[in-house]
C-alpha cells in the first residue's frame, strides 16, 4: 500500500522559534496533501489543503502566516510553524490523496510538537 | 456540508465479545465513508471504506461496516474482540468523487477490551 512518512516524529522547541515538518509520499505521487492537527483526546481537525505548485487552502480560523505550507514537488509538502508558542503544541498529521477515485487518503505517522 | 457523529466516546467490551461502534453522518452530497484506527502517538490506519456498490463492507482485522442510507449510518462491527483491538476509532465522511475529497472526522471512540 501507499506509504506516507513524516519527519521529525517529535520535536521540542523554545517559544518564538520556527519548526518545519516534512510530509513525504514514498511510493506514489500526491498532487494533494492535507495537514491536520490533533489535540490530546480530540479528533483530527483539518488545517489546510496543500496542492502541488499552488498556494495552500486554509480552513477557517487557521492563520496562514503562522502555519506556512509549501508543496514544492509531487512527493513533498512541508508545514512550518512560525514563531511557535506553547498553545501550538499538538500532534500534527499529514495525509496524501491517493489519486484514486475513492478519495482515500494515506496518513503519515504524525509529528508531536512541544513548545516550551 | 458534512458532519459525523460517533455515539459513545468510550466503549468497553470483554475479550471475545461483539464490538459495535456507532457512526451517523450528515452529507448534502453522495458520501464516501471511512473507518480509521489510531494507536497512541501514531497516525491513522484505514480499516475499511464505502464508496459505491455493496453496502456491507469488509475490512482488515475482521472488522466490517454496513452503509445504511435510510438511517444515515455506517456502524463498525467485529464479532469477537481481541486485546489488540484496543485503540481509538474514527469515522469519517467525504464527498463522493467530484463532490470533494476533504475528510470530516467524528470525535472518535476509544475502545477498551477487558480480559
Tab-separated table of C-alpha atoms in Angstrom:
chain	number	residue	atom	x	y	z
A	1	UNK	CA	0.000	0.000	0.000
A	2	UNK	CA	0.878	3.649	-0.276
A	3	UNK	CA	3.256	4.936	2.379
A	4	UNK	CA	3.489	8.428	3.788
A	5	UNK	CA	6.317	9.477	6.062
A	6	UNK	CA	6.716	12.465	8.343
A	7	UNK	CA	9.842	13.992	9.757
A	8	UNK	CA	10.569	14.583	12.526
A	9	UNK	CA	8.399	12.248	14.566
A	10	UNK	CA	8.736	14.553	17.537
A	11	UNK	CA	10.271	17.939	18.198
A	12	UNK	CA	10.732	20.157	21.215
A	13	UNK	CA	11.454	23.804	20.662
A	14	UNK	CA	11.588	27.072	22.535
A	15	UNK	CA	8.836	29.631	22.291
A	16	UNK	CA	9.407	32.057	19.438
A	17	UNK	CA	11.310	29.667	17.196
A	18	UNK	CA	10.102	28.146	13.923
A	19	UNK	CA	9.703	24.459	13.258
A	20	UNK	CA	9.450	22.709	9.897
A	21	UNK	CA	7.665	19.389	9.471
A	22	UNK	CA	8.058	17.351	6.298
A	23	UNK	CA	5.493	15.048	4.762
A	24	UNK	CA	6.555	12.693	2.000
A	25	UNK	CA	4.685	10.217	-0.156
A	26	UNK	CA	7.232	7.434	-0.588
A	27	UNK	CA	5.860	5.298	-3.377
A	28	UNK	CA	3.312	7.432	-5.155
A	29	UNK	CA	2.835	10.943	-6.388
A	30	UNK	CA	0.457	13.108	-4.456
A	31	UNK	CA	-0.866	16.243	-6.087
A	32	UNK	CA	-2.886	16.923	-2.963
A	33	UNK	CA	-1.828	16.608	0.649
A	34	UNK	CA	-3.633	17.615	3.813
A	35	UNK	CA	-2.432	18.871	7.170
A	36	UNK	CA	-4.304	18.114	10.361
A	37	UNK	CA	-3.739	18.878	13.995
A	38	UNK	CA	-4.945	16.784	16.856
A	39	UNK	CA	-5.094	17.965	20.447
A	40	UNK	CA	-4.992	15.386	23.252
A	41	UNK	CA	-8.122	13.287	23.446
A	42	UNK	CA	-9.635	15.082	20.471
A	43	UNK	CA	-10.314	14.340	16.853
A	44	UNK	CA	-8.361	15.475	13.816
A	45	UNK	CA	-9.041	18.965	12.591
A	46	UNK	CA	-8.153	19.860	9.036
A	47	UNK	CA	-5.831	22.850	8.888
A	48	UNK	CA	-5.174	23.175	5.199
A	49	UNK	CA	-5.168	21.517	1.814
A	50	UNK	CA	-1.850	21.561	0.003
A	51	UNK	CA	-1.746	21.333	-3.767
A	52	UNK	CA	1.478	20.853	-5.677
A	53	UNK	CA	2.602	24.003	-7.374
A	54	UNK	CA	-0.051	26.272	-5.924
A	55	UNK	CA	-0.915	28.051	-2.709
A	56	UNK	CA	-2.424	26.058	0.093
A	57	UNK	CA	-6.065	26.456	1.002
A	58	UNK	CA	-6.540	27.093	4.701
A	59	UNK	CA	-9.559	26.217	6.784
A	60	UNK	CA	-11.425	28.930	8.563
A	61	UNK	CA	-9.656	30.076	11.690
A	62	UNK	CA	-6.218	28.795	10.688
A	63	UNK	CA	-3.603	31.549	10.411
A	64	UNK	CA	-1.859	31.141	7.083
A	65	UNK	CA	1.018	33.392	8.123
A	66	UNK	CA	1.667	31.244	11.164
A	67	UNK	CA	1.336	27.867	9.507
A	68	UNK	CA	3.272	28.098	6.253
A	69	UNK	CA	2.689	25.287	3.816
A	70	UNK	CA	4.828	24.535	0.797
A	71	UNK	CA	4.114	21.750	-1.676
A	72	UNK	CA	7.107	22.048	-3.936
A	73	UNK	CA	7.007	18.602	-5.514
A	74	UNK	CA	4.626	15.736	-6.070
A	75	UNK	CA	6.099	13.846	-3.133
A	76	UNK	CA	6.834	16.529	-0.553
A	77	UNK	CA	4.811	19.009	1.434
A	78	UNK	CA	6.169	20.974	4.373
A	79	UNK	CA	4.444	22.704	7.263
A	80	UNK	CA	6.377	25.418	9.056
A	81	UNK	CA	5.068	26.628	12.382
A	82	UNK	CA	6.438	30.142	12.677
A	83	UNK	CA	7.119	31.847	15.995
A	84	UNK	CA	5.788	28.858	17.848
A	85	UNK	CA	4.085	29.295	21.212
A	86	UNK	CA	3.054	26.748	23.828
A	87	UNK	CA	-0.521	26.750	22.531
A	88	UNK	CA	0.821	25.408	19.218
A	89	UNK	CA	1.899	22.231	20.970
A	90	UNK	CA	-0.057	19.454	19.330
A	91	UNK	CA	0.115	16.324	17.206
A	92	UNK	CA	0.387	17.256	13.538
A	93	UNK	CA	-0.606	14.667	10.961
A	94	UNK	CA	-0.364	14.869	7.205
A	95	UNK	CA	-2.108	12.790	4.601
A	96	UNK	CA	-1.751	12.351	0.878
A	97	UNK	CA	-4.503	11.772	-1.600
A	98	UNK	CA	-4.022	8.575	-3.490
A	99	UNK	CA	-5.392	9.912	-6.735
A	100	UNK	CA	-7.843	7.049	-6.939
A	101	UNK	CA	-11.497	7.777	-7.478
A	102	UNK	CA	-12.407	6.706	-3.963
A	103	UNK	CA	-10.762	9.742	-2.361
A	104	UNK	CA	-8.744	7.580	0.010
A	105	UNK	CA	-6.134	9.486	1.975
A	106	UNK	CA	-2.985	7.838	3.279
A	107	UNK	CA	-1.804	9.177	6.604
A	108	UNK	CA	1.637	9.845	7.928
A	109	UNK	CA	2.641	8.704	11.418
A	110	UNK	CA	2.348	12.179	12.873
A	111	UNK	CA	4.709	14.682	14.478
A	112	UNK	CA	4.477	15.574	18.142
A	113	UNK	CA	5.372	19.240	18.641
A	114	UNK	CA	6.072	20.538	22.115
A	115	UNK	CA	6.767	24.227	22.533
A	116	UNK	CA	8.360	25.218	25.812
B	1	UNK	CA	-21.916	20.463	4.397
B	2	UNK	CA	-20.898	17.253	6.098
B	3	UNK	CA	-20.681	16.087	9.675
B	4	UNK	CA	-20.104	12.881	11.600
B	5	UNK	CA	-21.462	11.836	14.966
B	6	UNK	CA	-19.942	8.946	16.844
B	7	UNK	CA	-22.126	7.797	19.694
B	8	UNK	CA	-20.105	6.951	22.758
B	9	UNK	CA	-16.676	8.427	23.343
B	10	UNK	CA	-15.689	5.256	25.214
B	11	UNK	CA	-16.803	1.682	24.614
B	12	UNK	CA	-15.723	-1.220	26.786
B	13	UNK	CA	-16.149	-4.871	25.805
B	14	UNK	CA	-14.834	-8.170	27.058
B	15	UNK	CA	-12.379	-10.137	25.002
B	16	UNK	CA	-14.340	-12.342	22.621
B	17	UNK	CA	-17.460	-10.180	22.754
B	18	UNK	CA	-19.103	-8.314	19.900
B	19	UNK	CA	-17.711	-4.891	19.078
B	20	UNK	CA	-20.182	-2.253	17.875
B	21	UNK	CA	-19.047	1.308	17.269
B	22	UNK	CA	-21.724	3.667	16.057
B	23	UNK	CA	-21.389	6.311	13.373
B	24	UNK	CA	-24.028	8.557	11.881
B	25	UNK	CA	-23.278	11.063	9.179
B	26	UNK	CA	-24.829	14.038	7.524
B	27	UNK	CA	-23.999	14.916	3.955
B	28	UNK	CA	-25.578	17.136	1.334
B	29	UNK	CA	-23.864	15.153	-1.426
B	30	UNK	CA	-23.351	11.425	-2.019
B	31	UNK	CA	-20.889	10.309	0.627
B	32	UNK	CA	-17.838	8.188	0.819
B	33	UNK	CA	-17.440	6.751	4.313
B	34	UNK	CA	-14.340	5.566	6.147
B	35	UNK	CA	-13.326	3.994	9.417
B	36	UNK	CA	-9.806	4.569	10.718
B	37	UNK	CA	-7.997	3.206	13.757
B	38	UNK	CA	-5.372	5.125	15.703
B	39	UNK	CA	-2.982	3.683	18.254
B	40	UNK	CA	-1.338	6.057	20.761
B	41	UNK	CA	1.053	8.549	19.198
B	42	UNK	CA	0.582	7.089	15.743
B	43	UNK	CA	-1.113	8.124	12.549
B	44	UNK	CA	-4.332	6.706	11.200
B	45	UNK	CA	-4.749	3.330	9.577
B	46	UNK	CA	-7.654	2.647	7.271
B	47	UNK	CA	-9.895	-0.183	8.430
B	48	UNK	CA	-12.432	-0.048	5.646
B	49	UNK	CA	-14.273	2.259	3.310
B	50	UNK	CA	-17.562	2.536	1.492
B	51	UNK	CA	-17.589	4.191	-1.893
B	52	UNK	CA	-20.078	2.518	-4.178
B	53	UNK	CA	-21.580	-0.909	-4.672
B	54	UNK	CA	-22.133	-3.368	-1.860
B	55	UNK	CA	-23.326	-1.699	1.303
B	56	UNK	CA	-21.723	-4.271	3.583
B	57	UNK	CA	-18.034	-3.581	3.583
B	58	UNK	CA	-15.394	-5.889	4.983
B	59	UNK	CA	-12.117	-4.515	6.210
B	60	UNK	CA	-8.928	-5.571	7.882
B	61	UNK	CA	-8.612	-7.382	11.204
B	62	UNK	CA	-12.094	-8.861	10.971
B	63	UNK	CA	-13.978	-5.551	11.015
B	64	UNK	CA	-16.941	-4.776	8.824
B	65	UNK	CA	-19.429	-1.944	8.435
B	66	UNK	CA	-22.760	-1.519	6.737
B	67	UNK	CA	-23.809	1.618	4.910
B	68	UNK	CA	-27.467	2.319	5.584
B	69	UNK	CA	-28.565	5.307	3.589
B	70	UNK	CA	-32.054	5.424	5.102
B	71	UNK	CA	-30.557	5.643	8.577
B	72	UNK	CA	-27.516	7.724	7.533
B	73	UNK	CA	-25.403	5.268	9.468
B	74	UNK	CA	-22.144	3.428	8.997
B	75	UNK	CA	-21.675	1.388	12.166
B	76	UNK	CA	-18.494	-0.644	12.660
B	77	UNK	CA	-18.680	-4.193	13.987
B	78	UNK	CA	-16.434	-7.109	14.807
B	79	UNK	CA	-17.849	-10.439	16.006
B	80	UNK	CA	-15.159	-11.167	18.563
B	81	UNK	CA	-12.958	-8.566	20.224
B	82	UNK	CA	-9.265	-9.135	20.695
B	83	UNK	CA	-6.990	-7.370	23.130
B	84	UNK	CA	-5.092	-5.872	20.214
B	85	UNK	CA	-8.265	-4.065	19.098
B	86	UNK	CA	-7.925	-1.615	21.980
B	87	UNK	CA	-7.392	1.735	20.264
B	88	UNK	CA	-9.246	4.833	19.153
B	89	UNK	CA	-11.540	4.593	16.163
B	90	UNK	CA	-12.590	7.425	13.894
B	91	UNK	CA	-15.426	7.501	11.419
B	92	UNK	CA	-15.021	9.964	8.554
B	93	UNK	CA	-17.003	11.188	5.562
B	94	UNK	CA	-16.002	12.847	2.335
B	95	UNK	CA	-17.872	13.745	-0.784
B	96	UNK	CA	-18.117	11.070	-3.423
B	97	UNK	CA	-15.944	11.576	-6.468
B	98	UNK	CA	-16.198	15.078	-7.791
B	99	UNK	CA	-18.113	16.249	-4.742
B	100	UNK	CA	-14.896	16.811	-2.863
B	101	UNK	CA	-12.052	14.995	-1.158
B	102	UNK	CA	-11.866	16.629	2.262
B	103	UNK	CA	-12.383	14.273	5.159
B	104	UNK	CA	-14.588	15.274	8.055
B	105	UNK	CA	-13.947	13.213	11.153
B	106	UNK	CA	-16.108	12.217	14.046
B	107	UNK	CA	-14.923	12.847	17.586
B	108	UNK	CA	-13.601	9.329	17.941
B	109	UNK	CA	-14.450	6.335	20.115
B	110	UNK	CA	-11.929	4.771	22.432
B	111	UNK	CA	-12.369	1.012	22.547
B	112	UNK	CA	-11.272	-0.791	25.665
B	113	UNK	CA	-11.044	-4.577	25.657
B	114	UNK	CA	-11.192	-6.337	29.011
B	115	UNK	CA	-9.598	-9.702	29.599
